[in-house]
Short mmCIF file of C-alpha atoms in Angstrom, two decimals:
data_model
loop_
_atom_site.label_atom_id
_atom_site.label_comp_id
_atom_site.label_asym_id
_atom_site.label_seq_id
_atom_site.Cartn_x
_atom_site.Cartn_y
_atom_site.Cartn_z
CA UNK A 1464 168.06 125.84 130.64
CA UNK A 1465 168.15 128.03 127.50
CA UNK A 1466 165.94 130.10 125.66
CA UNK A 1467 165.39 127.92 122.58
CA UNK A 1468 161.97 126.36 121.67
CA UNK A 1469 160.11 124.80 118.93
CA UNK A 1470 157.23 125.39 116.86
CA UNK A 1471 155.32 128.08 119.09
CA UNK A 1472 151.91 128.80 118.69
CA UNK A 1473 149.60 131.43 120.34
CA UNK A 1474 145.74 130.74 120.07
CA UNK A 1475 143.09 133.65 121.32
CA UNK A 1476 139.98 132.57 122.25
CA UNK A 1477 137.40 135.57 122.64
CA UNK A 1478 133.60 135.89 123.64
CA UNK A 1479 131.23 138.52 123.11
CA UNK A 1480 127.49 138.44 124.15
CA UNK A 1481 125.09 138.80 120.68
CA UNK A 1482 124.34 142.24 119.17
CA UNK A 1483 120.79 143.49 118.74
CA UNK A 1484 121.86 144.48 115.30
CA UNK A 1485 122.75 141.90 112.25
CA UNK A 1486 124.43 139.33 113.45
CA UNK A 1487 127.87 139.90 110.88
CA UNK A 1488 127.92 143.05 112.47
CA UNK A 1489 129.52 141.97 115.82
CA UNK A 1490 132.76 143.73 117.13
CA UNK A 1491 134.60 140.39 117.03
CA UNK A 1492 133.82 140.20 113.61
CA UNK A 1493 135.96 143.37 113.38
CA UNK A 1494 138.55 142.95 115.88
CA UNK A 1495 139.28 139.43 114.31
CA UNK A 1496 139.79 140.95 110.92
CA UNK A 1497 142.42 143.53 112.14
CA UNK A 1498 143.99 141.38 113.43
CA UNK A 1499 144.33 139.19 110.17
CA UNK A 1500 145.08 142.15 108.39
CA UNK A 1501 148.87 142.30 110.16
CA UNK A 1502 149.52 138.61 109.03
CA UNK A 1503 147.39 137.70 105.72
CA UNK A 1504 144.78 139.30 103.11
CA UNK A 1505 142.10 136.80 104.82
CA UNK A 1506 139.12 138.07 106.37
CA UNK A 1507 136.65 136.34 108.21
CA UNK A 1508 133.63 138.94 108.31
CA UNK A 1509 132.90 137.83 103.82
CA UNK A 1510 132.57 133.86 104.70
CA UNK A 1511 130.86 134.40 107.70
CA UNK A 1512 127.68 131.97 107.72
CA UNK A 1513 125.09 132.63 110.53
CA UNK A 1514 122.62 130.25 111.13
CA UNK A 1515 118.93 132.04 111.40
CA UNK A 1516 117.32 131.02 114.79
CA UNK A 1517 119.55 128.17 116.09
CA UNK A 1518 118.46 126.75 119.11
CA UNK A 1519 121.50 123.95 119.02
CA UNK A 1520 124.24 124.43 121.92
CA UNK A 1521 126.93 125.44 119.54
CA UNK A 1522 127.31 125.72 115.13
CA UNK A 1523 129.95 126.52 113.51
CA UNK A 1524 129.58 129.92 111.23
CA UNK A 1525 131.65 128.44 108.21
CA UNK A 1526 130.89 126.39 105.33
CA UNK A 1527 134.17 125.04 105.83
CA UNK A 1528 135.92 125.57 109.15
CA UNK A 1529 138.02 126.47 110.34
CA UNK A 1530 139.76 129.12 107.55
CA UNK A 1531 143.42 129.02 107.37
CA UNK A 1532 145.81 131.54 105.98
CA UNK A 1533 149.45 131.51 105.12
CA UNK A 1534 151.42 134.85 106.47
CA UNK A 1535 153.82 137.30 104.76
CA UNK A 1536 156.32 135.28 107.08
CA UNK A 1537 156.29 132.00 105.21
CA UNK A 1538 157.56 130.38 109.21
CA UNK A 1539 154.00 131.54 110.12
CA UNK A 1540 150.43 130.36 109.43
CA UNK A 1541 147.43 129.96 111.31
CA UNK A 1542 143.23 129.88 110.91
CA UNK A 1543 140.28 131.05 112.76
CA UNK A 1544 137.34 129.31 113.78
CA UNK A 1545 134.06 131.63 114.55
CA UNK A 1546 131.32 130.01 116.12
CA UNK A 1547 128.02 130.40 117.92
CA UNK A 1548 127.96 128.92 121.31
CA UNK A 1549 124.39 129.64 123.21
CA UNK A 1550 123.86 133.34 123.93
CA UNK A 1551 127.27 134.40 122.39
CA UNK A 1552 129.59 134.23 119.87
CA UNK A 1553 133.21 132.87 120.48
CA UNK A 1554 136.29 132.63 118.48
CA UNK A 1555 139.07 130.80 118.10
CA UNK A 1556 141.97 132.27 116.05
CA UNK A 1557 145.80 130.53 115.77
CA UNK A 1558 148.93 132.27 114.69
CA UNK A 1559 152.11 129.90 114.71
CA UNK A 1560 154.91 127.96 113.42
CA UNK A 1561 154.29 124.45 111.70
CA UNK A 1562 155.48 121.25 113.24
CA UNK A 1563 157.65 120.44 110.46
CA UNK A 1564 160.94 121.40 111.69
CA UNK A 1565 161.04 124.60 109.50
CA UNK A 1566 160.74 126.09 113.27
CA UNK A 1567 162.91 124.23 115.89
CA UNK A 1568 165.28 125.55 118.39
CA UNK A 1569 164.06 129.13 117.82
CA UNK A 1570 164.99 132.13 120.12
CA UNK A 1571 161.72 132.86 122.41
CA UNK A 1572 161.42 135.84 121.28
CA UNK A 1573 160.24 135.27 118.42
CA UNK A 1574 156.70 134.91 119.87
CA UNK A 1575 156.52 138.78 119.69
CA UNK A 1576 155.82 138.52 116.20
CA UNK A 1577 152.32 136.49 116.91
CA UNK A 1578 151.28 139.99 118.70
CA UNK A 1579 152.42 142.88 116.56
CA UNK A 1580 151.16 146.31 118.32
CA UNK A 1581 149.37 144.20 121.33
CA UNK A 1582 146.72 142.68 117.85
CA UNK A 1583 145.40 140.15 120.40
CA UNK A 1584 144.54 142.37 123.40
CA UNK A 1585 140.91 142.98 122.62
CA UNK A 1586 139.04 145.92 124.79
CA UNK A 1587 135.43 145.05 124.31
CA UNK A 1588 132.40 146.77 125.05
CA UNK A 1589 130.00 145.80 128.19
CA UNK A 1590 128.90 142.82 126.16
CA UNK A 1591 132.23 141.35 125.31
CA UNK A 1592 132.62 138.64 128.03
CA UNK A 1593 136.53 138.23 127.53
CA UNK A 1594 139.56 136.04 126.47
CA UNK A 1595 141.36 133.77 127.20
CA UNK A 1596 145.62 133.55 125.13
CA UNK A 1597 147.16 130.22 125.14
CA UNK A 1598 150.58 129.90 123.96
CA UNK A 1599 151.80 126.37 123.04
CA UNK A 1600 155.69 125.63 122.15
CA UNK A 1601 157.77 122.56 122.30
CA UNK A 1602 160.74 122.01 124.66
CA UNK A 1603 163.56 121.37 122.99
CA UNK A 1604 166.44 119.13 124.32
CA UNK A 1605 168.39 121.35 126.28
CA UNK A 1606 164.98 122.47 127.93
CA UNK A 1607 163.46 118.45 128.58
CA UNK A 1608 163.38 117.87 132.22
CA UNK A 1609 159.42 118.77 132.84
CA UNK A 1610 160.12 120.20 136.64
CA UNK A 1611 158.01 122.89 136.86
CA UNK A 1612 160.20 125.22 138.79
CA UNK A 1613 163.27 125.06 136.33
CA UNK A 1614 160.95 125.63 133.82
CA UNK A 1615 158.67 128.61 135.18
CA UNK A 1616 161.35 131.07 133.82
CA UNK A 1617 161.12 129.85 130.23
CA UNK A 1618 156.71 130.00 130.31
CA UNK A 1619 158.03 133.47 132.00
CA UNK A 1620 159.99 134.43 129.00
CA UNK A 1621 157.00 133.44 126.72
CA UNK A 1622 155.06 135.38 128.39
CA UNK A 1623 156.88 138.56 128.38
CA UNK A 1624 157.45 138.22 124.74
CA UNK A 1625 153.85 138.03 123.55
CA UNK A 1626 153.32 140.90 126.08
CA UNK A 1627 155.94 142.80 125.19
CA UNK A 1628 154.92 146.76 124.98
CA UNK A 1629 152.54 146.30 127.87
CA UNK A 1630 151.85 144.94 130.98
CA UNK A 1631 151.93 141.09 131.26
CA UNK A 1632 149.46 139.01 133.60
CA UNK A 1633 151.03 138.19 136.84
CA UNK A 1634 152.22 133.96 137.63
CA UNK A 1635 148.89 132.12 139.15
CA UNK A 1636 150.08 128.63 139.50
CA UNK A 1637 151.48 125.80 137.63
CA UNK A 1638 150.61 122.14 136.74
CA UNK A 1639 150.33 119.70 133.93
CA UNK A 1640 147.95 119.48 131.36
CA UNK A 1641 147.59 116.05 128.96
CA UNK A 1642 151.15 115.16 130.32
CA UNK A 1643 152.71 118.66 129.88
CA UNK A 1644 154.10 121.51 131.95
CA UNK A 1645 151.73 124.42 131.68
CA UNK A 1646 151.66 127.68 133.55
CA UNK A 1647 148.58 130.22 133.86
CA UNK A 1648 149.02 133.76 134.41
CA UNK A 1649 145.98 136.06 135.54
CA UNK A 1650 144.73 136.30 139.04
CA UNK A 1651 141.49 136.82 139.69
CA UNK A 1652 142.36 138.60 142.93
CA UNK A 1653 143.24 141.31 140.23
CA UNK A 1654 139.63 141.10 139.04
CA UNK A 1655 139.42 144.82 137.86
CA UNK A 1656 142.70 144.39 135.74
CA UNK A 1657 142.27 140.82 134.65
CA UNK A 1658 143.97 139.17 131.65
CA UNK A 1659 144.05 135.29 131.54
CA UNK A 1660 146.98 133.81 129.70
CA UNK A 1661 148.19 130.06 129.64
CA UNK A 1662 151.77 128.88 128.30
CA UNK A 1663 151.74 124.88 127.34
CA UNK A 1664 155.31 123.54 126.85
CA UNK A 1665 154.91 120.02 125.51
CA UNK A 1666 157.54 117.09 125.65
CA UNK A 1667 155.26 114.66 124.90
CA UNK A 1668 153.56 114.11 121.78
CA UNK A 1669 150.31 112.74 123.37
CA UNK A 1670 149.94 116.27 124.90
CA UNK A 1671 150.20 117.55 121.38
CA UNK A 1672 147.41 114.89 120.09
CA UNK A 1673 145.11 115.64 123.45
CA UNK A 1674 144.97 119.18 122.38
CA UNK A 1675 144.11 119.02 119.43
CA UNK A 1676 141.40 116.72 120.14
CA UNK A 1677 140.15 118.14 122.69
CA UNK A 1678 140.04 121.68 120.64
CA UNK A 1679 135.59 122.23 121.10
CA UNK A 1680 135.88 120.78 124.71
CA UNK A 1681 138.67 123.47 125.65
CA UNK A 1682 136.62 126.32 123.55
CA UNK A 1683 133.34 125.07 125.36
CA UNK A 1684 135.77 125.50 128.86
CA UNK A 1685 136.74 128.67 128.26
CA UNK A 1686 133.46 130.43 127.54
CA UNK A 1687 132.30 129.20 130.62
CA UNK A 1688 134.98 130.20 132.38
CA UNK A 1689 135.06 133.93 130.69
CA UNK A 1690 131.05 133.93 131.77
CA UNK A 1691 131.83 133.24 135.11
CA UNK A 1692 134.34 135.78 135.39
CA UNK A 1693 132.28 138.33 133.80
CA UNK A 1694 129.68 137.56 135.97
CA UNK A 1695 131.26 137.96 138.99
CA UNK A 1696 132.84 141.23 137.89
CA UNK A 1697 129.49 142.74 137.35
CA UNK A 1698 128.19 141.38 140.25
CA UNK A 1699 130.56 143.61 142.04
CA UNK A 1700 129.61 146.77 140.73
CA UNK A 1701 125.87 145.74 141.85
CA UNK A 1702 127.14 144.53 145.30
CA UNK A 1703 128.81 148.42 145.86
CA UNK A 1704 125.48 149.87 144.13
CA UNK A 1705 123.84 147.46 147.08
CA UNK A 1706 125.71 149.04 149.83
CA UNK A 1707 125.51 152.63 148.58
CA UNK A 1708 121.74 151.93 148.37
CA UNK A 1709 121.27 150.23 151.58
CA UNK A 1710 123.19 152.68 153.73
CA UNK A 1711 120.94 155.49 152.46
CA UNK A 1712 117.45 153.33 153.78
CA UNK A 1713 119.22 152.75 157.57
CA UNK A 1714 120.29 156.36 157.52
CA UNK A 1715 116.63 157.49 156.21
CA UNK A 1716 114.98 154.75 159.06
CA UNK A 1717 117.57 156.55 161.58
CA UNK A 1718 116.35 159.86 161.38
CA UNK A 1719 112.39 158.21 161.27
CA UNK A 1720 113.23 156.50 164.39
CA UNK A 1721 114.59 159.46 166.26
CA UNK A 1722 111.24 161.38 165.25
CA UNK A 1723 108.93 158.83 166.28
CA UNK A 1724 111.09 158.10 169.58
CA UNK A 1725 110.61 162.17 170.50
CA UNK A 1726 107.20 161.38 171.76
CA UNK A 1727 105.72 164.65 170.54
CA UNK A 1728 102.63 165.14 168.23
CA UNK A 1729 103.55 166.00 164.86
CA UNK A 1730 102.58 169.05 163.12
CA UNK A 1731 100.86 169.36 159.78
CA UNK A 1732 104.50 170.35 158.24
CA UNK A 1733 105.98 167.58 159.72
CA UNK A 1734 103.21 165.55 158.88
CA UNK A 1735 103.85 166.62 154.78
CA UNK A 1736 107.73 166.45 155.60
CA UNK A 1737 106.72 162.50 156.87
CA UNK A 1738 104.45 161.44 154.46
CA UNK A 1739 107.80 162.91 151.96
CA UNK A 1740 110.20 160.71 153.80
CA UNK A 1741 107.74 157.24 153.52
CA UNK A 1742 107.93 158.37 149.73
CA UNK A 1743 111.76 158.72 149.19
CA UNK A 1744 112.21 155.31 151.46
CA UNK A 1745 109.47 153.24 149.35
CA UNK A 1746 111.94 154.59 146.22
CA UNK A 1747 114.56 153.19 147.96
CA UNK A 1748 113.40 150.59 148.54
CA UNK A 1749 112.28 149.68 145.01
CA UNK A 1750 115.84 149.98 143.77
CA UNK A 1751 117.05 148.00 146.20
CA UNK A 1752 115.10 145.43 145.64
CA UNK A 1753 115.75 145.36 141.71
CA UNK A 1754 119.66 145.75 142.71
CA UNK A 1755 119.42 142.78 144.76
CA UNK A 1756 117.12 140.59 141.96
CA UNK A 1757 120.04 141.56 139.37
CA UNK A 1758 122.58 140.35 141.81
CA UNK A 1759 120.58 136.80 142.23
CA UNK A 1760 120.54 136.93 138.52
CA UNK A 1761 124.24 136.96 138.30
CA UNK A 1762 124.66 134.30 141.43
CA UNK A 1763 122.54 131.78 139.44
CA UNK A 1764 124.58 132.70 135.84
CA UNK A 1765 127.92 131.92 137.65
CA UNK A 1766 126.67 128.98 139.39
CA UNK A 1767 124.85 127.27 136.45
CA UNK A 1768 128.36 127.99 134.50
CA UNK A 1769 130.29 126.57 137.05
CA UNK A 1770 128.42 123.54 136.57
CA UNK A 1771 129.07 123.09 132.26
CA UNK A 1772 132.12 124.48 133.43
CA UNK A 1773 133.12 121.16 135.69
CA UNK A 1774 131.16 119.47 133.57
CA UNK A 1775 132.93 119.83 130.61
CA UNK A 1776 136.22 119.91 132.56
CA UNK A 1777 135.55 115.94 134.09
CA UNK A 1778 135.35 114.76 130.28
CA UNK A 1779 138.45 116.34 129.31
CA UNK A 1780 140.36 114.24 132.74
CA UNK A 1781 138.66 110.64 131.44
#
């Protein structure tokens, strides 16, 4: 096993929710044109074309997509596709070597140059719903047998080098995808800290060809999966705003209890100091209940993702 490879290419895929304001004014917008501005003089925000009350599941938002670039590094090109998909926008944005052979049995590391100062790890706002990194590269022939296990260090090594400067997304599992090897990194047990990365080492050119067909069905998958992971992380800051809440109301019907189990006749004070009580629970209450609508809310968004999510994920298998 070495650490040679062939024509590596890393691919971000990124989702925000839409801003209120105009619609070229999105932080993706932004974040996808500094990034551009390490490789090429290309910008994406200029050609950006949004379509004016779309009700369709997903456009395109260029004339002519997707926009490619050539690099200052002539081994390195790439493009970027921006679309609208529902209640979001999504991109898709390449940075690699050509399959032409101008790139074969290349050092690893020389996927640190597709993510120069950590360009592709985007910290969005609360309405950016994530990303998802995919790095493809071909095996070369010292590096052919597909077993998983001899190959985890290599998708290791691939990972540490587009990571390198910060803290890489811990080994999930491992399997094949189209015929390949591929290895995802990110645990969701690690919600608060979560990063999802995927490394895609082909030796077979039908894995190559699936891809690249498959290109809107695996942007379609991975919204769906970021919404269901963003989902569920909110729904975990409701959940402890839940329990905060709800062990305020027992401790408030405790102390309500314990007067009314005294037996005694209650003052005019404690009358006032009652009728107060009623008031602050009935608050209480209120919140809870919106708490707890919110949380359904975020139940049925994760559920009715799940579904396009399998959906979407059945075509790909037939």
């Amino acid at each position: 096993m070495t650490d040679r490879i062939s024509a590596p290419n890393v691919y971000l895929y990124a989702f925000p929710l839409y801003n209120d304001s105009d619609r070229t004014d999105n932080p993706l917008w932004e974040h996808c044109d500094k990034i551009l501005a390490k490789f090429t003089y290309e910008r994406v925000t200029p050609e950006l074309v949004c379509p004016a009350n779309s009700h369709s599941y997903s456009e395109d938002l260029l004339s002519d997509t997707p926009l490619p670039f050539s690099t200052r590094n002539p081994l390195i090109e790439g493009f970027v596709q921006p679309r609208q998909i529902q209640d979001s926008y999504g991109l898709c944005l390449n940075i690699g070597c050509r399959e032409d052979g101008t790139a074969d049995n290349i050092n690893v590391s020389f996927i640190e140059q597709f993510n120069p100062n950590q360009a592709l790890l985007i910290s969005g706002d609360d309405k950016f719903l994530g990303q998802t990194l995919i790095i493809t590269a071909w095996l070369t022939e010292d590096n052919l047998p597909d077993n998983l296990d001899a190959l985890k260090p290599l998708a290791d090594k691939c990972r540490d080098a587009l990571f390198l400067g910060d803290s890489p997304p811990t080994f999930y599992r491992s399997g094949k995808l189209f015929g390949s090897p591929i290895f995802e990194y990110g645990s969701v047990s690690d919600i608060a800290n979560y990063r999802h990365l995927l490394v895609s080492l082909l030796c077979d050119e039908k894995t190559d060809a699936d891809f690249n067909t498959c290109q809107e069905e695996i942007f379609n998958l991975l919204f769906h999966r970021n919404k269901i992971i963003k989902a569920f992380q909110d729904s975990r800051h409701i959940y402890h705003e839940l329990d905060s809440e709800y062990s305020i109301i027992e401790k408030n019907m405790e102390i309500l209890e314990q007067q009314f189990a005294q037996g005694t006749v209650l003052t005019p004070p404690q009358l006032l100091e009652f009728q107060e009580q009623l008031k602050q629970l009935l608050s209480k209450a209120v919140t809870y209940t919106r708490l707890l609508r919110k949380l359904e809310d975020f139940d049925n968004t994760i559920a009715i993702n799940i579904y396009n999510y399998s959906d979407i994920a059945f075509l790909i298998e037939l």
